[in-house]
Coordinates of C-alpha atoms in Angstrom, one line a residue:
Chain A
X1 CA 0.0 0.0 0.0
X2 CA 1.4 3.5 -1.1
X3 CA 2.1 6.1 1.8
X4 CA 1.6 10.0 1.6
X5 CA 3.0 11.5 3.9
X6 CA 2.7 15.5 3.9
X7 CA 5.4 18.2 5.0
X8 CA 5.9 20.2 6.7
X9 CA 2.4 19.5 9.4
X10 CA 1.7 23.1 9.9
X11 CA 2.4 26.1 7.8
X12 CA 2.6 29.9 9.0
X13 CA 2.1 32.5 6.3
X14 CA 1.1 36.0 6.0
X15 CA -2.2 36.9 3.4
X16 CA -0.8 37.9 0.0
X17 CA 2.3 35.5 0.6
X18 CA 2.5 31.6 -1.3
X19 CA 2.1 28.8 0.4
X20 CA 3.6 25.7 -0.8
X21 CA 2.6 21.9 0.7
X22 CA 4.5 18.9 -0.1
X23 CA 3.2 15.5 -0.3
X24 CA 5.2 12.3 -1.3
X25 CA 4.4 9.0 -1.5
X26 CA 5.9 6.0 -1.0
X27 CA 6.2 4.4 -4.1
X28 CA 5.8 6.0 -7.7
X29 CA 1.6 7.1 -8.4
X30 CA 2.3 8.8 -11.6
X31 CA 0.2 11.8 -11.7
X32 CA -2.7 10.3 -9.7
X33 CA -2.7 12.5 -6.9
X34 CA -5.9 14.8 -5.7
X35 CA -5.8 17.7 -3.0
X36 CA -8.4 18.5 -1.0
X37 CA -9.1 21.4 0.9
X38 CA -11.1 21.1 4.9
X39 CA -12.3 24.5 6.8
X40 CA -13.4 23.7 10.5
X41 CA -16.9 22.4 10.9
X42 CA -17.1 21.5 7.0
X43 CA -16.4 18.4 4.4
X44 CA -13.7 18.9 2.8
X45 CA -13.5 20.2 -0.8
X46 CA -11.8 18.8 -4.1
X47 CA -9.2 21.3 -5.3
X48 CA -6.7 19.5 -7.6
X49 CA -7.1 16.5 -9.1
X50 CA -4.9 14.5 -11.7
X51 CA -2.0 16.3 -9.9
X52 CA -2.5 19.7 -11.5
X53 CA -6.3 20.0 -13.2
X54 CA -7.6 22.2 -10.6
X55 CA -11.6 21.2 -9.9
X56 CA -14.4 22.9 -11.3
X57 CA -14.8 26.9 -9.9
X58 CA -11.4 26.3 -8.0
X59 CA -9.8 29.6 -8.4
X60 CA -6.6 30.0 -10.4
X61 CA -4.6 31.1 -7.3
X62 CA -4.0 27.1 -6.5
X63 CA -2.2 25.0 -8.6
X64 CA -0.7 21.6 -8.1
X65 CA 2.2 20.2 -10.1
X66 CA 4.9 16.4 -9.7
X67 CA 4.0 13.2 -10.6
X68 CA 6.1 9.8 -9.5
X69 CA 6.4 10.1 -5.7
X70 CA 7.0 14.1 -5.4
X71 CA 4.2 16.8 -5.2
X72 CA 3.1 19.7 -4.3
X73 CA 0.1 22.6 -4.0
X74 CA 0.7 25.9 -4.2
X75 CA -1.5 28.6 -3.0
X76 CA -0.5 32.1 -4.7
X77 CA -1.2 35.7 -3.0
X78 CA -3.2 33.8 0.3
X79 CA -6.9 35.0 0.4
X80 CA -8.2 34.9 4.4
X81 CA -10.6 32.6 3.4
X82 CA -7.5 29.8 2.5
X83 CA -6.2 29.7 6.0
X84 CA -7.6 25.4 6.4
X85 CA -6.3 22.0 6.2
X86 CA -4.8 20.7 3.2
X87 CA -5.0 16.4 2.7
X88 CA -3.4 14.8 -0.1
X89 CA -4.8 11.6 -1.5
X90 CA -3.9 8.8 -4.1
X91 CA -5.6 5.4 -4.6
X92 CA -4.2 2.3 -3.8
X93 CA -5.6 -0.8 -5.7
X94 CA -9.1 0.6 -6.2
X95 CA -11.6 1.0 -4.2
X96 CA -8.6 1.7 -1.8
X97 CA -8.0 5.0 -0.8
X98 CA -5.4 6.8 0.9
X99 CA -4.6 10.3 2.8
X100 CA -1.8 12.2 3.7
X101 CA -1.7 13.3 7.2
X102 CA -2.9 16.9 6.5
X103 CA -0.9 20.3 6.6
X104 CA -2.1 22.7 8.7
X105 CA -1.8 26.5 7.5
X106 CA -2.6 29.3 9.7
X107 CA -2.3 32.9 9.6
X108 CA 1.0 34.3 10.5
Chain B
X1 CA -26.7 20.7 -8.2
X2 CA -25.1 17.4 -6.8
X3 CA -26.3 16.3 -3.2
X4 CA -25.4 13.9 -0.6
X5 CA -27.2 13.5 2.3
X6 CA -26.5 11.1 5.5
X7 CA -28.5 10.6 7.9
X8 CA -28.5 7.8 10.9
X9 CA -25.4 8.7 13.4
X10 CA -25.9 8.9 17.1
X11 CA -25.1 7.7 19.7
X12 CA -24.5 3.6 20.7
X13 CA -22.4 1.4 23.1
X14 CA -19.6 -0.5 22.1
X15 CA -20.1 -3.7 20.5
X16 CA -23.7 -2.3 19.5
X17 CA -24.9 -2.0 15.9
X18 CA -25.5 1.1 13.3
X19 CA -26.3 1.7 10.2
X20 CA -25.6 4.9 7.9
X21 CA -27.3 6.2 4.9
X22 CA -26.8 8.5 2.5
X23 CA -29.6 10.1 -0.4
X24 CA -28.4 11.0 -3.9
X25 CA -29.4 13.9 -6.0
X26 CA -28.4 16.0 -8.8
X27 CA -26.3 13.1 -11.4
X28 CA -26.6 10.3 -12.6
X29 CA -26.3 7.6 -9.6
X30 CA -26.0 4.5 -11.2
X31 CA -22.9 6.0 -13.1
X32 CA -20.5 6.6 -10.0
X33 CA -18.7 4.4 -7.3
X34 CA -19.4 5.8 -3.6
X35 CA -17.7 5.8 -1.0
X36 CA -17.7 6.5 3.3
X37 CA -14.7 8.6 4.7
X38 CA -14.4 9.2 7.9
X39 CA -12.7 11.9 10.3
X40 CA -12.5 10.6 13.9
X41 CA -12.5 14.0 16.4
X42 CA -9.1 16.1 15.5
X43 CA -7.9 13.3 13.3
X44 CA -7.2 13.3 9.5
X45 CA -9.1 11.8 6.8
X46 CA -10.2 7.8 6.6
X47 CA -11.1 5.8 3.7
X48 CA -13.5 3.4 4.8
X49 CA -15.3 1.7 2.0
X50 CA -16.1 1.9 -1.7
X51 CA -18.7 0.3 -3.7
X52 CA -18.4 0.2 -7.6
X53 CA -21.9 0.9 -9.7
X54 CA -23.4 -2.1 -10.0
X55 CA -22.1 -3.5 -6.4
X56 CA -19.6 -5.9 -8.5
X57 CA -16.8 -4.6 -6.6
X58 CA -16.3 -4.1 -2.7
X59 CA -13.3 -2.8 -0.6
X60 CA -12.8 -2.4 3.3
X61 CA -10.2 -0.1 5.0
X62 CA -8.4 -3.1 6.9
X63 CA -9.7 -1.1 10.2
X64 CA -13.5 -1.9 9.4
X65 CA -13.7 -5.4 7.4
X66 CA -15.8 -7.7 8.7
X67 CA -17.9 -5.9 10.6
X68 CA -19.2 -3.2 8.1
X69 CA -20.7 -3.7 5.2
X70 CA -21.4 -1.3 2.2
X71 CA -24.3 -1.5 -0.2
X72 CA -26.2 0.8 -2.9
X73 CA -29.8 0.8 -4.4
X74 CA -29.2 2.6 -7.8
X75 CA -33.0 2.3 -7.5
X76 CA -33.4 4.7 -4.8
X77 CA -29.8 6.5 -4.9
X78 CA -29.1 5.5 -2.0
X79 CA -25.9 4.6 -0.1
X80 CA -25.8 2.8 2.7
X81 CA -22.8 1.5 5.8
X82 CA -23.6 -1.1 8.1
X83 CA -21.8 -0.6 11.1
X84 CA -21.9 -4.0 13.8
X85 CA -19.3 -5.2 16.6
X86 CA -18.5 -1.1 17.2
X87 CA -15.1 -0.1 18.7
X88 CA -14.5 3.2 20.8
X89 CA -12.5 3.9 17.9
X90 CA -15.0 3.9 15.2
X91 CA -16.3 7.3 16.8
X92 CA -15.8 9.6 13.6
X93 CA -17.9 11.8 11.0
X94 CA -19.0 9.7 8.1
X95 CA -18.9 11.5 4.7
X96 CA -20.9 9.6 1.7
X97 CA -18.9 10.7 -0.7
X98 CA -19.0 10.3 -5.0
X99 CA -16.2 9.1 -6.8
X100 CA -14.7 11.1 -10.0
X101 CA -12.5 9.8 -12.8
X102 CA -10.2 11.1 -14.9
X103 CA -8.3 9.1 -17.7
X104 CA -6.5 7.1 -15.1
X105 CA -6.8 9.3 -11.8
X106 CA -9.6 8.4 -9.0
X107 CA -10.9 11.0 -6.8
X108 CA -13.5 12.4 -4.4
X109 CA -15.3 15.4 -6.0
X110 CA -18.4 15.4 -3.8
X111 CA -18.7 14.9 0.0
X112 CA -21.7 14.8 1.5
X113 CA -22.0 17.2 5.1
X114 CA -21.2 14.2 7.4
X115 CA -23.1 12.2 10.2
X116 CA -21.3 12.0 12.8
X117 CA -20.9 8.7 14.9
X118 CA -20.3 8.6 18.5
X119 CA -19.4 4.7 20.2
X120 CA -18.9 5.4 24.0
X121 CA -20.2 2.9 26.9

């Protein structure tokens, strides 16, 4: 079973900075990783999928690029309303699913 | 609009018996796996179970098989998780959630707002 294991676990930034939060897996997944993004008290929401085709109405500001074991999301000029948990996920033989830990990122 | 909607978390003792479900709406139902996720209190995100379209194919997160068991009614849209033998540990939000696909990449790209499940004696 492939491992995702996200860096770093929380992430200070100022609004208007980048964010940027790692994810790599254990074995080579090609390009099949999704991020997902979680504010408190609410299900989390698709962002990226395929690695780097962000989700319907996701704004341009996030963008997700790797493929093989190393990945990343990138969050450009932060909005106050991105400060949330960020999951990684790939799927193992299907219907088998897998998560990264989560990254925390909070307002500096 | 797509819609998910559980319902049937609460409250039960250990070793006791549930059962989730979870209403469809807005796409085609019968097209899409489904899936549970959970997110026990302060934790991360769980895989728990997926069910292909016609129910052909099954999985179990290691932590849950043989004691739950997934199953669909394209009929009625509906998803449902039966829970039995529960541990302290199974205490978590449950998220019916719809598969996506694209060319060879498998995702989550609707979550349902959670029922949340709560095992204590």
């Amino acid at each position: 079973e492939t491992v995702l294991t996200q860096s770093p676990a929380t992430l200070s930034v100022s609004p208007g900075e980048s964010a940027t939060v790692s994810c790599r897996a254990s074995q080579s997944v090609k390009s099949n990783v999704a991020w997902y993004q979680q504010k408190p008290a609410q299900a989390p929401r698709l962002l990226i999928y395929a690695a780097s085709t962000r989700a319907p109405g996701i704004p341009v500001r996030f963008s997700g690029s790797g493929s093989g074991t190393e990945f990343t999301l990138t969050i450009s000029s932060l909005q106050s309303e991105d400060f949330a948990i960020y999951y990684c996920q790939h799927y193992n033989n299907w219907p088998s699913f897998t998560f990264g830990q989560g990254t925390i990122l909070d307002m500096k | 609009e797509v819609q998910l909607v559980e319902s049937g978390g609460g409250l039960v003792q250990p070793g006791r018996s549930l059962r989730l479900s979870c209403s469809a709406s807005g796409f085609t139902f019968d097209d899409y796996p489904m899936h549970w996720v959970r997110q026990a209190p302060g934790k991360g995100l769980e895989w728990v179970s997926g069910i292909s379209w016609n129910s052909g194919t099954i999985g179990y997160a290691a932590s849950v098989k043989g004691r739950f068991t997934i199953s669909r009614d394209n009929a009625q849209k509906s998803l449902s998780l039966q829970m039995n033998s529960l541990r302290l540990e199974d205490s978590a939000i449950y998220y019916c959630v719809k598969e996506g696909q694209f060319l060879s990449a498998y995702f989550f790209d609707y979550w349902g707002q959670g029922t949340r499940v709560t095992v204590s004696s």
